[in-house]
mmCIF file of C-alpha atoms in Angstrom:
data_model
loop_
_atom_site.group_PDB
_atom_site.id
_atom_site.type_symbol
_atom_site.label_atom_id
_atom_site.label_comp_id
_atom_site.label_asym_id
_atom_site.label_seq_id
_atom_site.Cartn_x
_atom_site.Cartn_y
_atom_site.Cartn_z
ATOM 1 C CA UNK D 1 0.155 0.011 0.245
ATOM 2 C CA UNK D 2 1.814 3.668 -0.913
ATOM 3 C CA UNK D 3 1.886 6.188 2.108
ATOM 4 C CA UNK D 4 -0.662 7.906 2.745
ATOM 5 C CA UNK D 5 -2.239 11.235 1.149
ATOM 6 C CA UNK D 6 -2.956 13.999 3.058
ATOM 7 C CA UNK D 7 -6.726 14.232 4.354
ATOM 8 C CA UNK D 8 -9.155 15.398 1.948
ATOM 9 C CA UNK D 9 -11.829 16.587 4.108
ATOM 10 C CA UNK D 10 -13.642 15.115 6.993
ATOM 11 C CA UNK D 11 -17.108 13.664 6.300
ATOM 12 C CA UNK D 12 -19.795 11.316 8.228
ATOM 13 C CA UNK D 13 -21.898 9.136 6.340
ATOM 14 C CA UNK D 14 -21.494 7.221 2.823
ATOM 15 C CA UNK D 15 -23.786 7.432 -0.026
ATOM 16 C CA UNK D 16 -23.239 5.022 -2.666
ATOM 17 C CA UNK D 17 -24.623 3.866 -6.268
ATOM 18 C CA UNK D 18 -25.751 0.673 -7.208
ATOM 19 C CA UNK D 19 -25.280 0.122 -10.366
ATOM 20 C CA UNK D 20 -22.234 -0.508 -12.343
ATOM 21 C CA UNK D 21 -20.349 1.009 -8.414
ATOM 22 C CA UNK D 22 -21.733 -2.114 -5.999
ATOM 23 C CA UNK D 23 -23.453 -4.344 -8.645
ATOM 24 C CA UNK D 24 -21.470 -4.991 -12.277
ATOM 25 C CA UNK D 25 -24.764 -4.329 -14.034
ATOM 26 C CA UNK D 26 -23.278 -3.628 -17.634
ATOM 27 C CA UNK D 27 -23.271 -7.824 -18.427
ATOM 28 C CA UNK D 28 -26.762 -8.582 -17.766
ATOM 29 C CA UNK D 29 -28.240 -5.149 -19.299
ATOM 30 C CA UNK D 30 -26.353 -6.398 -22.630
ATOM 31 C CA UNK D 31 -27.516 -10.258 -22.011
ATOM 32 C CA UNK D 32 -30.431 -8.987 -22.139
ATOM 33 C CA UNK D 33 -30.671 -6.394 -25.590
ATOM 34 C CA UNK D 34 -29.004 -8.867 -27.379
ATOM 35 C CA UNK D 35 -32.143 -10.984 -27.208
ATOM 36 C CA UNK D 36 -34.727 -8.324 -27.072
ATOM 37 C CA UNK D 37 -33.334 -6.846 -29.983
ATOM 38 C CA UNK D 38 -33.432 -10.016 -32.481
ATOM 39 C CA UNK D 39 -37.695 -8.893 -32.486
ATOM 40 C CA UNK D 40 -36.839 -6.331 -34.214
ATOM 41 C CA UNK D 41 -33.381 -7.334 -36.297
ATOM 42 C CA UNK D 42 -31.517 -5.831 -34.763
ATOM 43 C CA UNK D 43 -28.039 -6.401 -33.084
ATOM 44 C CA UNK D 44 -26.352 -4.765 -30.166
ATOM 45 C CA UNK D 45 -22.867 -4.760 -30.101
ATOM 46 C CA UNK D 46 -22.609 -3.162 -26.966
ATOM 47 C CA UNK D 47 -21.644 0.081 -28.299
ATOM 48 C CA UNK D 48 -24.089 2.582 -27.103
ATOM 49 C CA UNK D 49 -23.724 1.466 -23.257
ATOM 50 C CA UNK D 50 -21.774 4.007 -22.338
ATOM 51 C CA UNK D 51 -24.946 6.143 -23.237
ATOM 52 C CA UNK D 52 -27.513 4.197 -21.005
ATOM 53 C CA UNK D 53 -24.826 4.427 -17.902
ATOM 54 C CA UNK D 54 -26.154 6.614 -15.321
ATOM 55 C CA UNK D 55 -29.413 7.099 -16.765
ATOM 56 C CA UNK D 56 -33.101 6.921 -15.515
ATOM 57 C CA UNK D 57 -34.636 3.855 -16.322
ATOM 58 C CA UNK D 58 -37.089 5.324 -18.618
ATOM 59 C CA UNK D 59 -34.194 7.506 -20.079
ATOM 60 C CA UNK D 60 -31.871 4.289 -20.707
ATOM 61 C CA UNK D 61 -34.964 3.178 -22.680
ATOM 62 C CA UNK D 62 -35.330 6.397 -24.614
ATOM 63 C CA UNK D 63 -31.745 6.216 -26.218
ATOM 64 C CA UNK D 64 -32.414 2.689 -26.900
ATOM 65 C CA UNK D 65 -35.788 3.428 -28.946
ATOM 66 C CA UNK D 66 -33.731 6.316 -31.237
ATOM 67 C CA UNK D 67 -30.633 5.087 -31.464
ATOM 68 C CA UNK D 68 -31.414 1.826 -32.766
ATOM 69 C CA UNK D 69 -34.601 3.599 -34.762
ATOM 70 C CA UNK D 70 -37.256 0.967 -32.714
ATOM 71 C CA UNK D 71 -41.052 0.340 -34.080
ATOM 72 C CA UNK D 72 -42.274 1.518 -30.835
ATOM 73 C CA UNK D 73 -42.233 4.232 -27.820
ATOM 74 C CA UNK D 74 -40.191 4.156 -24.915
ATOM 75 C CA UNK D 75 -43.489 3.305 -22.673
ATOM 76 C CA UNK D 76 -43.596 -0.285 -24.724
ATOM 77 C CA UNK D 77 -40.320 -0.699 -25.525
ATOM 78 C CA UNK D 78 -40.238 -0.574 -21.084
ATOM 79 C CA UNK D 79 -43.764 -2.566 -20.586
ATOM 80 C CA UNK D 80 -41.583 -5.174 -23.382
ATOM 81 C CA UNK D 81 -38.009 -5.535 -22.071
ATOM 82 C CA UNK D 82 -39.828 -4.883 -17.983
ATOM 83 C CA UNK D 83 -40.617 -9.182 -17.509
ATOM 84 C CA UNK D 84 -37.197 -9.668 -19.002
ATOM 85 C CA UNK D 85 -35.302 -8.669 -16.084
ATOM 86 C CA UNK D 86 -36.339 -11.175 -13.594
ATOM 87 C CA UNK D 87 -35.338 -11.393 -9.869
ATOM 88 C CA UNK D 88 -33.596 -14.809 -10.864
ATOM 89 C CA UNK D 89 -31.807 -12.958 -13.692
ATOM 90 C CA UNK D 90 -30.739 -10.479 -11.058
ATOM 91 C CA UNK D 91 -29.762 -12.633 -8.574
ATOM 92 C CA UNK D 92 -26.915 -13.195 -11.239
ATOM 93 C CA UNK D 93 -25.298 -10.332 -11.013
ATOM 94 C CA UNK D 94 -21.896 -10.418 -9.437
ATOM 95 C CA UNK D 95 -20.667 -7.868 -6.411
ATOM 96 C CA UNK D 96 -17.511 -5.425 -8.639
ATOM 97 C CA UNK D 97 -14.145 -6.111 -6.369
ATOM 98 C CA UNK D 98 -14.554 -4.610 -3.457
ATOM 99 C CA UNK D 99 -18.114 -3.639 -3.154
ATOM 100 C CA UNK D 100 -18.283 -6.221 0.051
ATOM 101 C CA UNK D 101 -15.185 -5.100 1.450
ATOM 102 C CA UNK D 102 -16.394 -1.917 1.768
ATOM 103 C CA UNK D 103 -19.897 -2.000 2.759
ATOM 104 C CA UNK D 104 -18.481 -4.387 5.826
ATOM 105 C CA UNK D 105 -16.136 -1.976 6.638
ATOM 106 C CA UNK D 106 -18.077 1.060 7.196
ATOM 107 C CA UNK D 107 -20.948 -0.736 8.710
ATOM 108 C CA UNK D 108 -18.904 -2.431 11.297
ATOM 109 C CA UNK D 109 -17.466 1.016 12.217
ATOM 110 C CA UNK D 110 -20.830 2.449 12.421
ATOM 111 C CA UNK D 111 -20.676 5.093 9.551
ATOM 112 C CA UNK D 112 -24.190 5.855 7.991
ATOM 113 C CA UNK D 113 -24.515 4.561 4.900
ATOM 114 C CA UNK D 114 -27.458 5.113 2.215
ATOM 115 C CA UNK D 115 -27.760 3.700 -1.327
ATOM 116 C CA UNK D 116 -29.612 6.012 -3.928
ATOM 117 C CA UNK D 117 -29.963 4.830 -7.246
ATOM 118 C CA UNK D 118 -32.427 6.273 -10.238
ATOM 119 C CA UNK D 119 -33.694 2.332 -10.515
ATOM 120 C CA UNK D 120 -36.996 1.211 -8.748
ATOM 121 C CA UNK D 121 -37.051 1.235 -5.782
ATOM 122 C CA UNK D 122 -38.716 -2.930 -6.452
ATOM 123 C CA UNK D 123 -35.280 -3.280 -8.416
ATOM 124 C CA UNK D 124 -33.128 -1.719 -5.896
ATOM 125 C CA UNK D 125 -34.247 -4.913 -3.189
ATOM 126 C CA UNK D 126 -34.471 -7.624 -5.719
ATOM 127 C CA UNK D 127 -30.718 -7.244 -6.353
ATOM 128 C CA UNK D 128 -29.592 -6.386 -2.832
ATOM 129 C CA UNK D 129 -31.191 -9.478 -1.815
ATOM 130 C CA UNK D 130 -28.593 -11.651 -3.388
ATOM 131 C CA UNK D 131 -26.221 -10.260 -1.523
ATOM 132 C CA UNK D 132 -25.744 -11.771 2.395
ATOM 133 C CA UNK D 133 -25.810 -8.585 4.560
ATOM 134 C CA UNK D 134 -26.551 -5.424 2.295
ATOM 135 C CA UNK D 135 -29.972 -4.914 2.798
ATOM 136 C CA UNK D 136 -29.295 -4.403 6.582
ATOM 137 C CA UNK D 137 -26.206 -2.495 5.924
ATOM 138 C CA UNK D 138 -28.026 0.486 4.393
ATOM 139 C CA UNK D 139 -29.288 2.543 6.964
ATOM 140 C CA UNK D 140 -31.295 4.873 3.838
ATOM 141 C CA UNK D 141 -32.173 3.057 0.432
ATOM 142 C CA UNK D 142 -33.929 5.485 -2.399
ATOM 143 C CA UNK D 143 -34.943 4.394 -5.386
ATOM 144 C CA UNK D 144 -35.896 6.273 -8.915
ATOM 145 C CA UNK D 145 -39.484 6.929 -8.190
ATOM 146 C CA UNK D 146 -38.977 8.409 -4.214
ATOM 147 C CA UNK D 147 -38.366 11.492 -6.069
ATOM 148 C CA UNK D 148 -39.323 13.976 -9.152
ATOM 149 C CA UNK D 149 -36.416 13.787 -11.037
ATOM 150 C CA UNK D 150 -33.400 11.176 -10.451
ATOM 151 C CA UNK D 151 -29.982 12.326 -11.520
ATOM 152 C CA UNK D 152 -28.242 14.215 -12.571
ATOM 153 C CA UNK D 153 -30.780 16.246 -10.554
ATOM 154 C CA UNK D 154 -29.342 16.752 -6.591
ATOM 155 C CA UNK D 155 -32.627 16.136 -4.957
ATOM 156 C CA UNK D 156 -32.154 12.114 -5.057
ATOM 157 C CA UNK D 157 -28.789 12.476 -3.014
ATOM 158 C CA UNK D 158 -30.565 15.318 -0.975
ATOM 159 C CA UNK D 159 -33.759 13.366 0.035
ATOM 160 C CA UNK D 160 -31.126 10.998 1.071
ATOM 161 C CA UNK D 161 -29.021 13.930 3.841
ATOM 162 C CA UNK D 162 -31.756 14.602 5.120
ATOM 163 C CA UNK D 163 -33.342 10.934 6.052
ATOM 164 C CA UNK D 164 -29.858 10.568 7.279
ATOM 165 C CA UNK D 165 -30.242 13.641 9.563
ATOM 166 C CA UNK D 166 -26.573 15.038 8.221
ATOM 167 C CA UNK D 167 -25.279 17.765 6.355
ATOM 168 C CA UNK D 168 -25.142 17.679 2.316
ATOM 169 C CA UNK D 169 -21.492 19.174 3.302
ATOM 170 C CA UNK D 170 -21.079 15.848 5.359
ATOM 171 C CA UNK D 171 -21.527 13.357 3.556
ATOM 172 C CA UNK D 172 -20.123 11.278 0.430
ATOM 173 C CA UNK D 173 -21.189 10.418 -2.850
ATOM 174 C CA UNK D 174 -19.792 6.812 -4.529
ATOM 175 C CA UNK D 175 -20.412 7.176 -8.233
ATOM 176 C CA UNK D 176 -19.667 5.275 -11.774
ATOM 177 C CA UNK D 177 -21.531 7.538 -13.747
ATOM 178 C CA UNK D 178 -21.102 11.415 -15.046
ATOM 179 C CA UNK D 179 -24.891 12.031 -14.376
ATOM 180 C CA UNK D 180 -24.638 10.512 -10.532
ATOM 181 C CA UNK D 181 -21.293 12.788 -9.655
ATOM 182 C CA UNK D 182 -23.120 15.405 -11.217
ATOM 183 C CA UNK D 183 -26.128 15.104 -8.948
ATOM 184 C CA UNK D 184 -23.755 14.336 -5.754
ATOM 185 C CA UNK D 185 -21.302 18.439 -6.263
ATOM 186 C CA UNK D 186 -25.347 19.926 -6.630
ATOM 187 C CA UNK D 187 -25.423 19.040 -4.534
ATOM 188 C CA UNK D 188 -22.382 20.160 -1.676
ATOM 189 C CA UNK D 189 -21.253 16.716 -1.428
ATOM 190 C CA UNK D 190 -17.476 15.358 -1.520
ATOM 191 C CA UNK D 191 -17.553 13.104 -4.821
ATOM 192 C CA UNK D 192 -15.337 10.193 -5.407
ATOM 193 C CA UNK D 193 -15.921 8.659 -9.463
ATOM 194 C CA UNK D 194 -15.343 5.485 -10.241
ATOM 195 C CA UNK D 195 -15.655 4.833 -13.508
ATOM 196 C CA UNK D 196 -17.635 2.184 -15.020
ATOM 197 C CA UNK D 197 -16.578 2.880 -18.702
ATOM 198 C CA UNK D 198 -13.132 1.910 -19.372
ATOM 199 C CA UNK D 199 -10.266 5.087 -20.596
ATOM 200 C CA UNK D 200 -13.160 7.227 -19.362
ATOM 201 C CA UNK D 201 -11.196 9.000 -16.319
ATOM 202 C CA UNK D 202 -10.582 12.109 -17.717
ATOM 203 C CA UNK D 203 -14.014 13.246 -17.916
ATOM 204 C CA UNK D 204 -15.019 12.935 -14.745
ATOM 205 C CA UNK D 205 -13.562 16.901 -13.810
ATOM 206 C CA UNK D 206 -15.981 18.563 -11.392
ATOM 207 C CA UNK D 207 -15.470 14.978 -8.768
ATOM 208 C CA UNK D 208 -12.994 15.491 -6.373
ATOM 209 C CA UNK D 209 -11.180 12.162 -6.714
ATOM 210 C CA UNK D 210 -11.567 9.653 -9.402
ATOM 211 C CA UNK D 211 -10.118 5.963 -8.246
ATOM 212 C CA UNK D 212 -10.045 3.335 -10.693
ATOM 213 C CA UNK D 213 -12.233 0.565 -8.755
ATOM 214 C CA UNK D 214 -13.197 0.371 -4.807
ATOM 215 C CA UNK D 215 -10.072 -1.804 -4.341
ATOM 216 C CA UNK D 216 -8.280 1.844 -4.035
ATOM 217 C CA UNK D 217 -10.793 3.582 -1.967
ATOM 218 C CA UNK D 218 -8.802 5.108 0.913
ATOM 219 C CA UNK D 219 -11.015 5.865 3.529
ATOM 220 C CA UNK D 220 -8.987 7.269 5.817
ATOM 221 C CA UNK D 221 -8.176 10.261 2.914
ATOM 222 C CA UNK D 222 -12.036 11.534 4.386
ATOM 223 C CA UNK D 223 -12.149 10.798 8.025
ATOM 224 C CA UNK D 224 -13.217 7.246 7.833
ATOM 225 C CA UNK D 225 -11.659 4.413 9.748
ATOM 226 C CA UNK D 226 -8.536 2.749 7.544
ATOM 227 C CA UNK D 227 -8.659 -0.694 6.120
ATOM 228 C CA UNK D 228 -7.208 -2.438 8.432
ATOM 229 C CA UNK D 229 -6.582 -5.498 5.673
ATOM 230 C CA UNK D 230 -3.045 -4.264 3.115
ATOM 231 C CA UNK D 231 -0.461 -6.543 3.601
ATOM 232 C CA UNK D 232 2.782 -5.840 2.979
ATOM 233 C CA UNK D 233 1.787 -3.612 0.307
ATOM 234 C CA UNK D 234 -0.629 -6.464 -0.995
ATOM 235 C CA UNK D 235 -4.545 -6.297 -0.726
ATOM 236 C CA UNK D 236 -5.434 -10.324 -0.452
ATOM 237 C CA UNK D 237 -8.745 -11.291 -2.888
ATOM 238 C CA UNK D 238 -10.904 -14.026 -3.359
ATOM 239 C CA UNK D 239 -8.539 -15.986 -5.862
ATOM 240 C CA UNK D 240 -9.400 -16.372 -9.015
ATOM 241 C CA UNK D 241 -8.016 -18.763 -11.489
ATOM 242 C CA UNK D 242 -7.599 -18.501 -15.490
ATOM 243 C CA UNK D 243 -5.547 -20.453 -18.081
ATOM 244 C CA UNK D 244 -4.775 -21.483 -22.002
ATOM 245 C CA UNK D 245 -2.058 -21.480 -24.188
ATOM 246 C CA UNK D 246 0.892 -19.004 -24.098
ATOM 247 C CA UNK D 247 0.675 -16.772 -27.251
ATOM 248 C CA UNK D 248 3.097 -14.673 -28.924
ATOM 249 C CA UNK D 249 1.678 -10.759 -27.413
ATOM 250 C CA UNK D 250 2.572 -6.813 -28.466
ATOM 251 C CA UNK D 251 7.009 -8.418 -28.807
ATOM 252 C CA UNK D 252 7.449 -4.915 -26.032
ATOM 253 C CA UNK D 253 7.765 -7.739 -22.870
ATOM 254 C CA UNK D 254 11.253 -8.435 -23.968
ATOM 255 C CA UNK D 255 12.394 -6.200 -26.667
ATOM 256 C CA UNK D 256 11.104 -2.527 -25.252
ATOM 257 C CA UNK D 257 10.663 -3.222 -21.032
ATOM 258 C CA UNK D 258 13.225 -5.865 -21.003
ATOM 259 C CA UNK D 259 10.579 -8.318 -18.936
ATOM 260 C CA UNK D 260 9.785 -11.419 -21.001
ATOM 261 C CA UNK D 261 5.805 -12.102 -20.691
ATOM 262 C CA UNK D 262 3.351 -14.812 -21.083
ATOM 263 C CA UNK D 263 0.342 -13.495 -22.745
ATOM 264 C CA UNK D 264 -2.805 -15.594 -23.036
ATOM 265 C CA UNK D 265 -5.612 -14.635 -25.512
ATOM 266 C CA UNK D 266 -8.332 -12.813 -25.024
ATOM 267 C CA UNK D 267 -10.570 -14.121 -27.047
ATOM 268 C CA UNK D 268 -12.227 -16.857 -24.086
ATOM 269 C CA UNK D 269 -11.846 -15.106 -21.129
ATOM 270 C CA UNK D 270 -13.642 -11.276 -22.119
ATOM 271 C CA UNK D 271 -16.326 -11.876 -19.804
ATOM 272 C CA UNK D 272 -13.932 -13.263 -16.972
ATOM 273 C CA UNK D 273 -11.367 -10.028 -17.620
ATOM 274 C CA UNK D 274 -14.316 -7.461 -17.765
ATOM 275 C CA UNK D 275 -15.098 -8.261 -13.780
ATOM 276 C CA UNK D 276 -11.519 -7.186 -12.328
ATOM 277 C CA UNK D 277 -10.093 -3.841 -12.331
ATOM 278 C CA UNK D 278 -7.466 -3.025 -14.551
ATOM 279 C CA UNK D 279 -4.205 -2.552 -12.429
ATOM 280 C CA UNK D 280 -0.912 -5.028 -11.102
ATOM 281 C CA UNK D 281 -1.838 -7.956 -9.685
ATOM 282 C CA UNK D 282 -0.131 -11.210 -9.057
ATOM 283 C CA UNK D 283 0.084 -15.206 -8.107
ATOM 284 C CA UNK D 284 1.125 -18.339 -8.939
ATOM 285 C CA UNK D 285 1.712 -19.641 -12.919
ATOM 286 C CA UNK D 286 1.196 -22.712 -13.604
ATOM 287 C CA UNK D 287 3.599 -24.502 -16.835
ATOM 288 C CA UNK D 288 2.168 -28.040 -18.275
ATOM 289 C CA UNK D 289 5.654 -29.193 -18.682
ATOM 290 C CA UNK D 290 8.006 -26.901 -16.379
ATOM 291 C CA UNK D 291 6.472 -26.301 -13.122
ATOM 292 C CA UNK D 292 5.055 -24.137 -10.947
ATOM 293 C CA UNK D 293 6.410 -19.903 -10.446
ATOM 294 C CA UNK D 294 5.889 -16.920 -9.463
ATOM 295 C CA UNK D 295 3.601 -14.358 -11.010
ATOM 296 C CA UNK D 296 3.092 -10.850 -11.801
ATOM 297 C CA UNK D 297 1.188 -9.525 -14.640
ATOM 298 C CA UNK D 298 -1.138 -6.222 -15.565
ATOM 299 C CA UNK D 299 -4.946 -6.563 -16.474
ATOM 300 C CA UNK D 300 -5.743 -3.765 -18.815
ATOM 301 C CA UNK D 301 -5.012 -1.309 -21.722
ATOM 302 C CA UNK D 302 -1.420 -0.036 -20.484
ATOM 303 C CA UNK D 303 -2.088 4.147 -21.492
ATOM 304 C CA UNK D 304 1.509 4.222 -21.508
ATOM 305 C CA UNK D 305 1.030 2.161 -24.822
ATOM 306 C CA UNK D 306 -2.625 2.591 -25.383
ATOM 307 C CA UNK D 307 -3.734 -0.125 -25.649
ATOM 308 C CA UNK D 308 -7.377 -1.091 -28.011
ATOM 309 C CA UNK D 309 -8.653 -3.829 -25.952
ATOM 310 C CA UNK D 310 -8.367 -5.061 -22.282
ATOM 311 C CA UNK D 311 -5.070 -7.330 -21.464
ATOM 312 C CA UNK D 312 -3.375 -10.043 -19.328
ATOM 313 C CA UNK D 313 -0.101 -9.964 -19.653
ATOM 314 C CA UNK D 314 1.980 -12.421 -16.763
ATOM 315 C CA UNK D 315 5.161 -12.152 -15.994
ATOM 316 C CA UNK D 316 6.606 -15.508 -15.276
ATOM 317 C CA UNK D 317 9.738 -14.359 -12.169
ATOM 318 C CA UNK D 318 12.337 -17.088 -13.537
ATOM 319 C CA UNK D 319 14.855 -17.076 -15.726
ATOM 320 C CA UNK D 320 13.801 -19.483 -18.852
ATOM 321 C CA UNK D 321 16.319 -20.449 -21.345
ATOM 322 C CA UNK D 322 13.922 -20.998 -24.286
ATOM 323 C CA UNK D 323 10.363 -19.050 -25.030
ATOM 324 C CA UNK D 324 7.326 -21.660 -24.497
ATOM 325 C CA UNK D 325 4.808 -20.527 -26.903
ATOM 326 C CA UNK D 326 1.482 -23.205 -27.056
ATOM 327 C CA UNK D 327 1.802 -24.078 -23.606
ATOM 328 C CA UNK D 328 -0.184 -24.676 -21.820
ATOM 329 C CA UNK D 329 -0.314 -21.658 -18.734
ATOM 330 C CA UNK D 330 -3.111 -22.191 -15.695
ATOM 331 C CA UNK D 331 -2.742 -18.698 -13.073
ATOM 332 C CA UNK D 332 -3.902 -18.361 -9.799
ATOM 333 C CA UNK D 333 -4.519 -14.824 -9.516
ATOM 334 C CA UNK D 334 -4.375 -14.023 -4.865
ATOM 335 C CA UNK D 335 -3.411 -10.647 -4.368
ATOM 336 C CA UNK D 336 -4.002 -7.035 -5.978
ATOM 337 C CA UNK D 337 -0.739 -4.596 -5.399
ATOM 338 C CA UNK D 338 -1.944 -1.469 -7.638
ATOM 339 C CA UNK D 339 -4.268 0.200 -9.959
ATOM 340 C CA UNK D 340 -3.459 0.747 -13.252
ATOM 341 C CA UNK D 341 -1.512 3.964 -14.641
ATOM 342 C CA UNK D 342 0.318 6.079 -16.697
ATOM 343 C CA UNK D 343 3.379 6.980 -16.725
ATOM 344 C CA UNK D 344 6.111 10.405 -17.837
ATOM 345 C CA UNK D 345 8.531 8.285 -19.352
ATOM 346 C CA UNK D 346 9.815 4.707 -20.222
ATOM 347 C CA UNK D 347 11.951 4.355 -17.430
ATOM 348 C CA UNK D 348 9.437 5.801 -15.208
ATOM 349 C CA UNK D 349 7.451 2.545 -16.062
ATOM 350 C CA UNK D 350 10.227 -0.249 -15.904
ATOM 351 C CA UNK D 351 11.416 1.707 -12.778
ATOM 352 C CA UNK D 352 7.671 0.535 -11.322
ATOM 353 C CA UNK D 353 7.233 -2.621 -13.136
ATOM 354 C CA UNK D 354 9.782 -3.976 -11.240
ATOM 355 C CA UNK D 355 9.079 -2.493 -7.990
ATOM 356 C CA UNK D 356 5.773 -4.357 -8.588
ATOM 357 C CA UNK D 357 7.900 -7.795 -9.009
ATOM 358 C CA UNK D 358 9.915 -6.828 -5.473
ATOM 359 C CA UNK D 359 6.419 -6.627 -3.944
ATOM 360 C CA UNK D 360 5.192 -9.500 -5.232
ATOM 361 C CA UNK D 361 7.702 -11.856 -4.720
ATOM 362 C CA UNK D 362 8.633 -10.680 -0.925
ATOM 363 C CA UNK D 363 4.521 -11.381 -0.460
ATOM 364 C CA UNK D 364 4.125 -14.443 -2.285
ATOM 365 C CA UNK D 365 6.809 -16.104 0.175
ATOM 366 C CA UNK D 366 3.479 -14.995 3.227
ATOM 367 C CA UNK D 367 1.546 -18.372 4.137
ATOM 368 C CA UNK D 368 -0.776 -16.043 3.036
ATOM 369 C CA UNK D 369 -0.388 -16.499 -0.415
ATOM 370 C CA UNK D 370 2.030 -19.441 -0.747
ATOM 371 C CA UNK D 371 -0.232 -21.917 0.071
ATOM 372 C CA UNK D 372 -2.049 -20.658 -2.789
ATOM 373 C CA UNK D 373 0.689 -22.923 -4.999
ATOM 374 C CA UNK D 374 -0.716 -25.928 -4.488
ATOM 375 C CA UNK D 375 -3.870 -24.584 -5.787
ATOM 376 C CA UNK D 376 -4.768 -27.935 -8.009
ATOM 377 C CA UNK D 377 -5.601 -26.109 -10.562
ATOM 378 C CA UNK D 378 -2.067 -24.959 -11.205
ATOM 379 C CA UNK D 379 -1.210 -28.681 -12.328
ATOM 380 C CA UNK D 380 -4.392 -29.813 -14.425
ATOM 381 C CA UNK D 381 -4.492 -31.246 -18.084
ATOM 382 C CA UNK D 382 -5.104 -29.748 -21.257
ATOM 383 C CA UNK D 383 -8.977 -29.713 -21.190
ATOM 384 C CA UNK D 384 -9.270 -28.158 -17.842
ATOM 385 C CA UNK D 385 -8.208 -24.585 -18.857
ATOM 386 C CA UNK D 386 -10.791 -23.031 -18.603
ATOM 387 C CA UNK D 387 -11.695 -19.845 -16.511
ATOM 388 C CA UNK D 388 -12.604 -20.914 -13.228
ATOM 389 C CA UNK D 389 -13.758 -17.198 -10.772
#
């Protein structure tokens, strides 16, 4: 964990958005739209997804009707598509990384938490009921129909502060969308933006802070109790697995950075990657015919090289005498080091990569992480390389 930054401001409560901030709803919405649009001989490709972020259900439906030139009204679309979002479907939505940790931490320290979403109250209740301990952790829950105007109007946040009996200026809002950030600032509150759309941090200029994911939130910067789960500059996470044959990457690992990464194809695990924030992680790597090795890896777009797609680039911390393209690689990811970042020079990027290596090597000797070296997944045969989260 990096050095603690100066206190930004003292706050007394936290107001959270739901969709895109705590829950990874984008995937479910996309799947429903794919099915729905077939009826009109249209195809959902996700390009309009950014237009739906932070919108009320009516506004989002209006975007779909207009963008796809559908022969129906917004109200008709809503009545047709709403039944497709069943309670069972909502229960398949995963919490975003850091969401459970944050809610449990704040509630456990007696920090008042409110949930304020443009979604209907019934939808909110369905979504959070599938996550143990969430509903009882919120002192206040406000749905879109409980106020006259949804975000970007500040009304919802002001109502949350009123119900909490806390001054707006003492509230911290955490939001993933521009309408939500706009609403929070208009309410006179402090706002942390956690953009849910990739490579969009630059548009959140009005936020008081922009972070890559909830894993990067530092409550102590807002006068709230700090997390106590960082261990030697690393954050333990629920282990997840990924594997496949090693492929040729961008040819910059060894040639440009002096870091020989073992790349995996993104085709088979794009959904899994979407569930994990970009950043630097570490864990164990198993090569089918060689053994198990310490590993540090990046997930993301690598801002210095401005990748066009989200990739995963593991660096096996071992000196190999030859390439191993085509061999089966299994990864067990056990911890998080830092968010993805840009660097002013190639030299500063290389220096940070080697610092990440030192952190990972040291941490993986701790029993907390070293036990995962014996994970059976690392030694699975070829047919067992499917992704496991």
